[in-house]
Short mmCIF file of N, CA and C in Angstrom, two decimals:
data_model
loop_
_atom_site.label_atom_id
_atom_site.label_comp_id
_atom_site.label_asym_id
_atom_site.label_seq_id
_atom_site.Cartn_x
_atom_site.Cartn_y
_atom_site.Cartn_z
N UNK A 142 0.83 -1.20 0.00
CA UNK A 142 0.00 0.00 0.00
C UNK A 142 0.87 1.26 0.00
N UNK A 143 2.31 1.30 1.07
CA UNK A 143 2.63 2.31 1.06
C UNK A 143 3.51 3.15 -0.55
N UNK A 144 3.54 1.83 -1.49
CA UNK A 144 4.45 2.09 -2.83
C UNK A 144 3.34 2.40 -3.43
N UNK A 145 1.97 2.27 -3.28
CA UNK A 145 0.49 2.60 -3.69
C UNK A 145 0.39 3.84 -3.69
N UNK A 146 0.83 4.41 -2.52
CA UNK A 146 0.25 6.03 -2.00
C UNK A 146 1.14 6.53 -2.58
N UNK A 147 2.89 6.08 -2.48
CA UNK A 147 4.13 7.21 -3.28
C UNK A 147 3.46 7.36 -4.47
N UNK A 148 2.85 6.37 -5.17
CA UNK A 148 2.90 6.37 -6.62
C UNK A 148 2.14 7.11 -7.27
N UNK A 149 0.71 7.29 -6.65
CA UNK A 149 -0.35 8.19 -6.86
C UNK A 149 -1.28 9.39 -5.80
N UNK A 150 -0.33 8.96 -4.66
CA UNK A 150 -0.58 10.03 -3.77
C UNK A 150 -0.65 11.68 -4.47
N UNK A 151 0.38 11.81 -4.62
CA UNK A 151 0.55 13.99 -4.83
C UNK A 151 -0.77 13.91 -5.91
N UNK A 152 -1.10 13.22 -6.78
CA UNK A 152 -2.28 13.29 -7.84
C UNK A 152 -3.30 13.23 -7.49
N UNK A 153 -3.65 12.41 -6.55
CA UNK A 153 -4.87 11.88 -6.24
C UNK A 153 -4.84 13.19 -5.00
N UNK A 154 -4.31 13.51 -4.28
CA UNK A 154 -4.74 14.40 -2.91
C UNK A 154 -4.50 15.61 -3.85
N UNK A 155 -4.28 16.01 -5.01
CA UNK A 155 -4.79 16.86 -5.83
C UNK A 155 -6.26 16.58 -6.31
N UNK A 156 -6.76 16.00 -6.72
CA UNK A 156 -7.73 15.37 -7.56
C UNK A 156 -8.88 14.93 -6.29
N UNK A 157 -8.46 14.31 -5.42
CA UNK A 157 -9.71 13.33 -4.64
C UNK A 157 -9.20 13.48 -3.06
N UNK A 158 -9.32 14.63 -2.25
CA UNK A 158 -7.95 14.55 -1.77
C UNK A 158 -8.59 13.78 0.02
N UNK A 159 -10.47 13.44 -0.21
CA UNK A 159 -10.11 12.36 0.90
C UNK A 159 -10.60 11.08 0.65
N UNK A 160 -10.62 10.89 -0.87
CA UNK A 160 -10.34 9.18 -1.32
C UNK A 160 -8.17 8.97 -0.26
N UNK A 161 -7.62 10.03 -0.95
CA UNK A 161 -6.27 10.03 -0.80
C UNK A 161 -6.04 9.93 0.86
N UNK A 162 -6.88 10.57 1.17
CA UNK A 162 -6.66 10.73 3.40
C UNK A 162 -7.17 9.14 3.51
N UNK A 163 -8.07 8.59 2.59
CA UNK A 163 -8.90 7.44 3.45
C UNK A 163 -7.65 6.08 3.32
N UNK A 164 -6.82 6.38 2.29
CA UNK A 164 -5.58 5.63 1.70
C UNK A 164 -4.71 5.19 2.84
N UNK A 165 -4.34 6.07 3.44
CA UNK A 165 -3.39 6.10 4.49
C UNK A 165 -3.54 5.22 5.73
N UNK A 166 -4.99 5.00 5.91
CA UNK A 166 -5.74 4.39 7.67
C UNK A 166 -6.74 3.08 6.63
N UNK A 167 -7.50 2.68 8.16
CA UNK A 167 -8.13 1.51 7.88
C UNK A 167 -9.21 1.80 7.28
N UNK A 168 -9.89 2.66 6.19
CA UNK A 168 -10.78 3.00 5.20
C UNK A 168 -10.22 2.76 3.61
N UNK A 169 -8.79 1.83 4.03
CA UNK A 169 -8.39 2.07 2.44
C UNK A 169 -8.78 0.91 1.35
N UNK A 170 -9.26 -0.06 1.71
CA UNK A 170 -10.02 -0.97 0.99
C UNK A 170 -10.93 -0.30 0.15
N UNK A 171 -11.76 0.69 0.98
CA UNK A 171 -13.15 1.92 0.51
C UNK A 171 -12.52 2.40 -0.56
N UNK A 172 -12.01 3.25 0.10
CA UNK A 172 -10.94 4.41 -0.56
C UNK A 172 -9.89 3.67 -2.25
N UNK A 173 -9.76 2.41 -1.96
CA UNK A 173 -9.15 1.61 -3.29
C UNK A 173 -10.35 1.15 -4.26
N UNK A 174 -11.09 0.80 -3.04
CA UNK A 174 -12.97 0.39 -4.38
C UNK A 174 -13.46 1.90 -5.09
N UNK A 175 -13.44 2.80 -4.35
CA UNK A 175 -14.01 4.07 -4.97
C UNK A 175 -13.25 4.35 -6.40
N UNK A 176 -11.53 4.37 -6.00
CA UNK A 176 -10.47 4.64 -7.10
C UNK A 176 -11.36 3.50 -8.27
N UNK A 177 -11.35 2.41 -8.38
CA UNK A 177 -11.35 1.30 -9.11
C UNK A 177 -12.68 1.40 -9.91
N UNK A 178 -13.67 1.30 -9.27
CA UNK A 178 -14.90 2.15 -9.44
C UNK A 178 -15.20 3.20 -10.56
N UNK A 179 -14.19 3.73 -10.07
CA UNK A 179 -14.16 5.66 -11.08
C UNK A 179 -13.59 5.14 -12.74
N UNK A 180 -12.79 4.58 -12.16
CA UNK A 180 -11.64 4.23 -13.56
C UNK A 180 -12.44 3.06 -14.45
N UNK A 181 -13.49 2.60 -13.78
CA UNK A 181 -14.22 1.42 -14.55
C UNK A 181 -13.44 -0.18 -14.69
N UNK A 182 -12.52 -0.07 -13.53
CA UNK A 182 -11.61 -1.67 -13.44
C UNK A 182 -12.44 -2.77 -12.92
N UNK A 183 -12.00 -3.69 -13.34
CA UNK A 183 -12.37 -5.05 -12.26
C UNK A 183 -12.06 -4.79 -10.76
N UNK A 184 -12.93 -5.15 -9.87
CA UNK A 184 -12.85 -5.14 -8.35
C UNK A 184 -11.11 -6.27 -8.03
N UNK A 185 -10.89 -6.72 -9.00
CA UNK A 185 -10.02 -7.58 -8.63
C UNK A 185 -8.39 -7.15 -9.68
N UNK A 186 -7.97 -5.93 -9.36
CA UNK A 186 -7.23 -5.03 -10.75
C UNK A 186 -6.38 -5.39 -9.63
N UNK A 187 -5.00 -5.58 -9.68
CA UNK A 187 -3.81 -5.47 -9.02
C UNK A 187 -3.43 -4.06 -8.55
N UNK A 188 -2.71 -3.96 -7.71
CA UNK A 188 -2.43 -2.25 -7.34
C UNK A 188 -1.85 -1.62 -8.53
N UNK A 189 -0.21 -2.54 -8.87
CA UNK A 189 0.43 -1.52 -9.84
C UNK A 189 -0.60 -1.20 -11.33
N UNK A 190 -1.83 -1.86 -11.36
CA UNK A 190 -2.58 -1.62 -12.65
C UNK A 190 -3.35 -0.17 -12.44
N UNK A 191 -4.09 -0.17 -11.31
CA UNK A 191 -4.61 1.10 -10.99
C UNK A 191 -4.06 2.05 -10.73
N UNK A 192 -2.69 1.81 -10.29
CA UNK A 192 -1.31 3.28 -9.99
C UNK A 192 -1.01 4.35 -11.68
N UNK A 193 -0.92 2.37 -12.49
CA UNK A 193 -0.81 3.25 -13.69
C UNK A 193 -2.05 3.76 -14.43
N UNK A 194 -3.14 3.63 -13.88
CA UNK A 194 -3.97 3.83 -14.80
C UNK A 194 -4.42 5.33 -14.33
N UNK A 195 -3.91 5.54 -12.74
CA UNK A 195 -4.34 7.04 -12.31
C UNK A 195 -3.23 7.83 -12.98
N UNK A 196 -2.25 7.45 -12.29
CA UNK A 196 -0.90 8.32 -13.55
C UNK A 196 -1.01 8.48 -14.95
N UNK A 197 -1.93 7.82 -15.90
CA UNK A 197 -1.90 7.66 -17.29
C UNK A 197 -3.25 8.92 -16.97
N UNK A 198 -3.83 9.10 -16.37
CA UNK A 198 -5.08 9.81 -16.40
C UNK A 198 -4.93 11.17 -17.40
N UNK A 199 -6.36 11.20 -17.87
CA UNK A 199 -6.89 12.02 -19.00
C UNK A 199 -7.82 13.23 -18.32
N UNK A 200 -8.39 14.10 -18.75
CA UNK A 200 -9.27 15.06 -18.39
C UNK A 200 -10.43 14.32 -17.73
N UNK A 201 -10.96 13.22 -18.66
CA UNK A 201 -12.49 12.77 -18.48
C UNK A 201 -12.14 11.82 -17.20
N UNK A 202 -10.85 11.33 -17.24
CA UNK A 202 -10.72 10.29 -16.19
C UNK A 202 -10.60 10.78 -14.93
N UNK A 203 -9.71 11.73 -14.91
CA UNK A 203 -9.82 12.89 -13.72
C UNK A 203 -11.47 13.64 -13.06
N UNK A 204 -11.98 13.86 -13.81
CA UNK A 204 -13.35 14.23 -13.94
C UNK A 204 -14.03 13.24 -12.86
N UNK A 205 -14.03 11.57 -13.58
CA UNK A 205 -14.37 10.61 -12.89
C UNK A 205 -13.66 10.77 -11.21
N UNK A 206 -12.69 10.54 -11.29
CA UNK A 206 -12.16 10.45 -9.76
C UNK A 206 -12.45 11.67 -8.70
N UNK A 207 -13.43 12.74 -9.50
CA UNK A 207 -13.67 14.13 -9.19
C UNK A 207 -14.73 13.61 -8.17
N UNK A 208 -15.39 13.26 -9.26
CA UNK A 208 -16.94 12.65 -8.76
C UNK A 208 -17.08 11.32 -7.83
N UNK A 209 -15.96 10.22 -7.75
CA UNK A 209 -15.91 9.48 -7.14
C UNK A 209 -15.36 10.11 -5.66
N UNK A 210 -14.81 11.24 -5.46
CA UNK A 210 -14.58 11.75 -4.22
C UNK A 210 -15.71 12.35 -3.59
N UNK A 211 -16.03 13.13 -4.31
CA UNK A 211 -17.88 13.48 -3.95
C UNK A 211 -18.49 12.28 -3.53
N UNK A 212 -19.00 11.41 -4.06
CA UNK A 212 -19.72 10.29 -3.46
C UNK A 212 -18.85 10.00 -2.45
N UNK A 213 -17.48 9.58 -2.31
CA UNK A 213 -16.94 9.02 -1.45
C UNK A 213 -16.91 9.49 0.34
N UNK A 214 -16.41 11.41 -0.19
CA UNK A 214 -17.00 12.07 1.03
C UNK A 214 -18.15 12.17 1.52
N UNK A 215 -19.78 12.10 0.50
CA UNK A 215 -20.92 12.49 1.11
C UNK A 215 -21.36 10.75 2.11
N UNK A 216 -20.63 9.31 1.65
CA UNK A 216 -20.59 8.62 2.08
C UNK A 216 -20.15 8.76 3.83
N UNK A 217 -18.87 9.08 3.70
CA UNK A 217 -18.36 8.76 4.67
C UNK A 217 -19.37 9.63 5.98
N UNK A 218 -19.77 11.08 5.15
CA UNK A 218 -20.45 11.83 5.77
C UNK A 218 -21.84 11.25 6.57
N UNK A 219 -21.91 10.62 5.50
CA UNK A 219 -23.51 9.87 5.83
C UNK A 219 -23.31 8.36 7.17
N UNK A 220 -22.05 8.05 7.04
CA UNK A 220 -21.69 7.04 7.90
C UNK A 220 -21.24 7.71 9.40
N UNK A 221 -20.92 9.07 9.49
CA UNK A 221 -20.59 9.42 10.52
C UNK A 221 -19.33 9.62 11.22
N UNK A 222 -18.04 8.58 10.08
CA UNK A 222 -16.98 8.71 9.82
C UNK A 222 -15.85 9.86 9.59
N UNK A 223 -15.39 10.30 10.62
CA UNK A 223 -14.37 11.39 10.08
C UNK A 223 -12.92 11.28 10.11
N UNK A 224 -12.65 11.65 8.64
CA UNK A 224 -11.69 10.87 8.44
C UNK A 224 -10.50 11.43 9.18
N UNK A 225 -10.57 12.89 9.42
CA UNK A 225 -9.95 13.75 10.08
C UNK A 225 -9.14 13.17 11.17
N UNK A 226 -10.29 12.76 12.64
CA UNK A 226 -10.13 12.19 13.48
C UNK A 226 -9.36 10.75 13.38
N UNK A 227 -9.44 10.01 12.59
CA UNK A 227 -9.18 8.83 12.58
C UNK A 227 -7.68 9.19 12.21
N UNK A 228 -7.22 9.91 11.36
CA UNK A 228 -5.60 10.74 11.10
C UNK A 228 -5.09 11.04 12.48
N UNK A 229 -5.69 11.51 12.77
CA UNK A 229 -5.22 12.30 14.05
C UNK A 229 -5.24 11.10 15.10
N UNK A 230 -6.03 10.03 15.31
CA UNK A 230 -6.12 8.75 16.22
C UNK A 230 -4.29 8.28 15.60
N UNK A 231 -4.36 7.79 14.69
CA UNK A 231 -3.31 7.35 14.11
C UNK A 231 -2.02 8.09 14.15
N UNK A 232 -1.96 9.10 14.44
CA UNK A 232 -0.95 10.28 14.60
C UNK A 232 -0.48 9.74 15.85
N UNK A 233 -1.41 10.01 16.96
CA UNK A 233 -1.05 10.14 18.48
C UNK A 233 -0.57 8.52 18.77
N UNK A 234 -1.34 7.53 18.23
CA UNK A 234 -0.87 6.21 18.27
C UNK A 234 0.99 5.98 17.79
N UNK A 235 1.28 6.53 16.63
CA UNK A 235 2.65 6.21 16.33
C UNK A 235 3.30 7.08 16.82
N UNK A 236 2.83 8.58 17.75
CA UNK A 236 3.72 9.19 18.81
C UNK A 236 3.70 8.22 20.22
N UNK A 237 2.86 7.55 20.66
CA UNK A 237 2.88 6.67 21.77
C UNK A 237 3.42 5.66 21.69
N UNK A 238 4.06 5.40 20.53
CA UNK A 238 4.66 4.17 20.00
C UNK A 238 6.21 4.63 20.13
N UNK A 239 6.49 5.57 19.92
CA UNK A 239 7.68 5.97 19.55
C UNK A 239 8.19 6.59 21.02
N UNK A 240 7.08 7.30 22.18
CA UNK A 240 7.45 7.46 23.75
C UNK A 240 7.90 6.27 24.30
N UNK A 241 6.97 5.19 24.26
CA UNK A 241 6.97 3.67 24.83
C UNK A 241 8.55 2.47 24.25
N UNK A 242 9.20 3.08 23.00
CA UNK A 242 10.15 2.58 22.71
C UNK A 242 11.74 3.23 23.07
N UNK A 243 11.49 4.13 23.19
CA UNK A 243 12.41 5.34 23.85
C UNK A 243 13.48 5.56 22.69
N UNK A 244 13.56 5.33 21.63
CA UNK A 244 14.49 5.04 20.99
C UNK A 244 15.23 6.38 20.82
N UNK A 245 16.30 6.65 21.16
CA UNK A 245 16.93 8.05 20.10
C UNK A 245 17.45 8.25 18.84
N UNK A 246 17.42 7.02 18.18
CA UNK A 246 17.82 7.02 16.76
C UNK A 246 16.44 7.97 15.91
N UNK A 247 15.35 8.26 16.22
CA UNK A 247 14.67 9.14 16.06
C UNK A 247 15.19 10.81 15.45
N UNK A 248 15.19 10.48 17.11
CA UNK A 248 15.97 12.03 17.72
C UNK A 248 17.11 12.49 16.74
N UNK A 249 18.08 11.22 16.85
CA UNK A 249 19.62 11.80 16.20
C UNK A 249 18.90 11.91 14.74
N UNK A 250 18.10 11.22 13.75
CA UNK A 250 17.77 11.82 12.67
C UNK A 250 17.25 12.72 12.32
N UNK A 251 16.65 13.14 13.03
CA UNK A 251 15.82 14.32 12.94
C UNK A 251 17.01 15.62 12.77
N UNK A 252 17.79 15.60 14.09
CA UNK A 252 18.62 16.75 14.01
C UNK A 252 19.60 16.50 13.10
N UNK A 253 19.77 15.51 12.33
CA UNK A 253 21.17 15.63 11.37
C UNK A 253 20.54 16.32 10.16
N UNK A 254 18.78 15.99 9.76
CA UNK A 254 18.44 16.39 8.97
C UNK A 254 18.27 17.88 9.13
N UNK A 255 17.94 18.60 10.47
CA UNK A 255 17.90 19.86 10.57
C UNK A 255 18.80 20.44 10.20
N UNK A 256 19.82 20.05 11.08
CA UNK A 256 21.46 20.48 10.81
C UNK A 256 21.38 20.75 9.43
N UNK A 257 21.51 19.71 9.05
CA UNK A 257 22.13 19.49 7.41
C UNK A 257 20.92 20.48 6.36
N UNK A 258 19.93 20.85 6.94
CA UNK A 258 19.02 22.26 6.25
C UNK A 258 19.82 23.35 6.31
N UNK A 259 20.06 23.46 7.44
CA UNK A 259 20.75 24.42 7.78
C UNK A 259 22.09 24.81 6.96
N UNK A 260 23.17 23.95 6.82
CA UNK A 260 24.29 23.84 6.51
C UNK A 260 24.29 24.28 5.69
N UNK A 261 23.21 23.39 4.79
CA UNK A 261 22.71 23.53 2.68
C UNK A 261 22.72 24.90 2.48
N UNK A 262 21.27 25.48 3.10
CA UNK A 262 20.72 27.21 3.19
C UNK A 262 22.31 27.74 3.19
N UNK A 263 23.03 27.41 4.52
CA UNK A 263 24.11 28.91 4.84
C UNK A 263 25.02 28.21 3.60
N UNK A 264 25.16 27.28 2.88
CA UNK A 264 26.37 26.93 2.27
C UNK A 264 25.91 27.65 1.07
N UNK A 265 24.74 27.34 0.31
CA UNK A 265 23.90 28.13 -0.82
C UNK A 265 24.38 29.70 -1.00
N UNK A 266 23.92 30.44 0.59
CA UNK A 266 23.75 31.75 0.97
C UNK A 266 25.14 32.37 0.96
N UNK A 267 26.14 31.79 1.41
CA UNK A 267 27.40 32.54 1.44
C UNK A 267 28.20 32.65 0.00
N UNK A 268 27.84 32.16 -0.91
CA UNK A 268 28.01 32.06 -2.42
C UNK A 268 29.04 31.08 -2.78
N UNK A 269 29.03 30.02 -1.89
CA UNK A 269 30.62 28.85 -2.67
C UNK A 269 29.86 28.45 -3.96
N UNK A 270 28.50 28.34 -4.36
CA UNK A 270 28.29 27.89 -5.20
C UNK A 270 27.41 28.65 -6.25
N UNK A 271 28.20 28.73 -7.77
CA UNK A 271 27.11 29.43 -8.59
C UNK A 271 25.61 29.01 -8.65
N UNK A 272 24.78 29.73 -8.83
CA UNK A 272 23.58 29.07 -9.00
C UNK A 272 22.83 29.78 -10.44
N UNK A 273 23.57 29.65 -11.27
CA UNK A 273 23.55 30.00 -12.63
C UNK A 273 23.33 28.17 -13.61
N UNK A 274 23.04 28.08 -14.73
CA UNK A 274 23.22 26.80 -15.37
C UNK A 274 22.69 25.24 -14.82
N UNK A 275 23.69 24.92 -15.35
CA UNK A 275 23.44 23.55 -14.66
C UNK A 275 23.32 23.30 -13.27
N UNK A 276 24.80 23.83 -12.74
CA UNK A 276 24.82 23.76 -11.26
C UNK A 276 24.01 24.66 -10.34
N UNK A 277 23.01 25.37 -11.08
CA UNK A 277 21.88 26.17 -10.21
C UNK A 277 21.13 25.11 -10.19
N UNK A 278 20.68 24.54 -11.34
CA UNK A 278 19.73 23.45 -11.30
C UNK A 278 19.40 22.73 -10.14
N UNK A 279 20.73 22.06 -10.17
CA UNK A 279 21.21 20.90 -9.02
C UNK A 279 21.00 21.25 -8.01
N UNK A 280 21.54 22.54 -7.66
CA UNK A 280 21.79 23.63 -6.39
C UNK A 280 20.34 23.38 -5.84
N UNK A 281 19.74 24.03 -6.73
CA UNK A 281 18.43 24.17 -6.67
C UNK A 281 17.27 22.50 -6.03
N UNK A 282 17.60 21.45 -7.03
CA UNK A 282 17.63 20.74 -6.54
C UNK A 282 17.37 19.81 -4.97
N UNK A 283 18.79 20.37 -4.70
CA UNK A 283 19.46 19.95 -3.40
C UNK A 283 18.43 20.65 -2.29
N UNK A 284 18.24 21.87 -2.46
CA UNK A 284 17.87 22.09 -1.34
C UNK A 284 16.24 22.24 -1.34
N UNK A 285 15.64 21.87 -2.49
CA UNK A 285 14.10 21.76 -2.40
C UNK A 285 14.57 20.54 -1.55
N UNK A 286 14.99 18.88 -1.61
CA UNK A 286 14.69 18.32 -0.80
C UNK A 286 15.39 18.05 -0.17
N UNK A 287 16.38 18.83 0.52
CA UNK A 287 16.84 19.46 2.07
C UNK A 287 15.42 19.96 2.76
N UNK A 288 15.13 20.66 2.55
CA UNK A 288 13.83 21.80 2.88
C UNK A 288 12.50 20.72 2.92
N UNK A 289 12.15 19.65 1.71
CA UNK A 289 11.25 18.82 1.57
C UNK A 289 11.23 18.27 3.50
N UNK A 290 12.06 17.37 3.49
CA UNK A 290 12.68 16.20 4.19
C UNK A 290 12.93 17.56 5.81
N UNK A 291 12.92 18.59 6.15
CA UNK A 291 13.16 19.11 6.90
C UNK A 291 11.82 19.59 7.55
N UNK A 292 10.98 19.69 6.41
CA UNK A 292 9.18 20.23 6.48
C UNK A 292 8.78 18.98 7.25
N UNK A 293 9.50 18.02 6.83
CA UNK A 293 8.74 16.52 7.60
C UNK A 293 9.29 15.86 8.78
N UNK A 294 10.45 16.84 9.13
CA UNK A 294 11.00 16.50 10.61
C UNK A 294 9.66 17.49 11.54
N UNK A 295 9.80 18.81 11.40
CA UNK A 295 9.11 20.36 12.03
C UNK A 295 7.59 19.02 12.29
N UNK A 296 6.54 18.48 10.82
CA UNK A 296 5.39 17.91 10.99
C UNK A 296 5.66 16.84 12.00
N UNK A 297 6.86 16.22 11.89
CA UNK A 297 6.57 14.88 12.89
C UNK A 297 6.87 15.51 14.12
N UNK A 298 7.52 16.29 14.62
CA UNK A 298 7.53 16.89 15.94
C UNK A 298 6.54 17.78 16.42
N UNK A 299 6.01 18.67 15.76
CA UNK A 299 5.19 19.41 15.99
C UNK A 299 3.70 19.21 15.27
N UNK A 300 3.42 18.71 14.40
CA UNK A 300 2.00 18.13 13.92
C UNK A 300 2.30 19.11 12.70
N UNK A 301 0.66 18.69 11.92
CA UNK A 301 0.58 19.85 11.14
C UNK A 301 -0.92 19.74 10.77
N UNK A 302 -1.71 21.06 10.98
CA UNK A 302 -2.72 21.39 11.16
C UNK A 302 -3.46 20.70 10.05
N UNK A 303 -4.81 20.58 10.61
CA UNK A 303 -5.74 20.06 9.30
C UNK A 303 -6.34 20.96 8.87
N UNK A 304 -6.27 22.50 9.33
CA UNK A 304 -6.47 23.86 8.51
C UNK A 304 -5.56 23.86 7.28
N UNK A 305 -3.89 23.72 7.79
CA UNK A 305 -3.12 23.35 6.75
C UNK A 305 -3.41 22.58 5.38
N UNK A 306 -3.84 21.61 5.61
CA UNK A 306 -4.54 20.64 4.92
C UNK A 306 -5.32 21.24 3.85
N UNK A 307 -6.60 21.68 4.37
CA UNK A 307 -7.34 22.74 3.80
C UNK A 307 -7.44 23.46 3.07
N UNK A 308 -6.39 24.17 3.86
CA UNK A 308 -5.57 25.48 2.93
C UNK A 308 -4.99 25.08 1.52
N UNK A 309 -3.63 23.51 1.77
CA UNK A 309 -3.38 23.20 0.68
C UNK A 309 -4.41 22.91 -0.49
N UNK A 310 -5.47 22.12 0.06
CA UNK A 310 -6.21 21.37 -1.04
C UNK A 310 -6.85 22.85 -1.51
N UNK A 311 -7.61 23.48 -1.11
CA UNK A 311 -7.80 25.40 -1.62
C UNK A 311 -7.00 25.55 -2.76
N UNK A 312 -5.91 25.75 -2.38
CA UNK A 312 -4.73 26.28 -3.29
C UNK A 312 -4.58 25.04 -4.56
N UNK A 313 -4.91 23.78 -4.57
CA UNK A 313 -4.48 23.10 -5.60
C UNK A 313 -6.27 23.15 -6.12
N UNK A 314 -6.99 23.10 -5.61
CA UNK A 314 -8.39 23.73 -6.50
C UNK A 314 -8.21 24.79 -7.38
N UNK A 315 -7.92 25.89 -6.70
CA UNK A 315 -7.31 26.87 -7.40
C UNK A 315 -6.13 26.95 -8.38
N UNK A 316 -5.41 25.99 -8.89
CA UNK A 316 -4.36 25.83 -9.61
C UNK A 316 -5.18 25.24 -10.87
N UNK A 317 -6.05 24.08 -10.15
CA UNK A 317 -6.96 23.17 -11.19
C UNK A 317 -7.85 23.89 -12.08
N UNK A 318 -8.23 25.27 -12.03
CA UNK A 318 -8.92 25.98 -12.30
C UNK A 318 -8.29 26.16 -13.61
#
């Protein structure tokens, strides 16, 4: 499941974005029938068939998975189900998991990855490196996922709002436009 979500996650939480939340927790059987559903597959399609068939997606097919999120949310709505909460159950569960094991190999990753944001930014900022051509590219590159991978230390320590959430899916409505 989780090579499921890399593969068509950023599309689909563009497109369907709580078929895509229901993916993640124990609604994803739903959340995989709805996808399958939309696209017109056999109930019995292998994952990597439906990964490619959302990635191969067309206007009309997109359209479909539009509308399969609509049903999917007024469902869940109608069941009483929020998917919200159940994120957030699952959140606090793999923080109680991670108190109860004490581990610091956590910890030490987290800060090497900070560190190493850090380092990138001031190494970028003090000018050792052109950021003209090719090697801007790269430059460039490098520190989107320095910065990526650093956004996801800040979320696992500190959360990240389901206003956030919101906000994003807003902003990619608005792009879709």
């Amino acid at each position: 499941m989780d090579d499921f979500l890399k593969t068509i996650g950023g599309l689909l939480g563009a497109v369907a974005p709580t078929i895509a939340t229901a993916l993640g927790g124990p609604l994803a059987g739903a959340a995989v029938g709805a996808i399958v559903s939309a696209l017109g597959l056999p109930p019995d399609t292998p994952a990597e068939q439906v990964a490619a068939a959302v990635q191969k997606a067309d206007p009309d097919t997109l359209l479909k998975l539009k509308q399969a999120e609509q049903a999917f949310a007024a469902k869940m709505k109608q069941l009483d189900i929020d998917l919200e909460r159940i994120a957030a159950g699952d959140r606090a569960d793999a923080r109680a998991r991670e108190r109860s094991v004490g581990s610091l190999s956590v910890n030490v990753l987290a800060c090497i990855v900070i560190v190493g944001f850090f380092a990138t930014v001031g190494f970028v900022l003090s000018g050792y490196v052109g950021l003209t051509g090719e090697q801007g590219v790269l430059v460039g590159t490098v520190v989107g996922y320095v910065s990526a991978k650093a956004d996801q230390v800040v979320s696992y320590f500190f959360g990240s709002s389901a206003g956030s959430d919101k906000k994003t899916e807003a902003m990619a409505r608005a792009i879709a436009r």
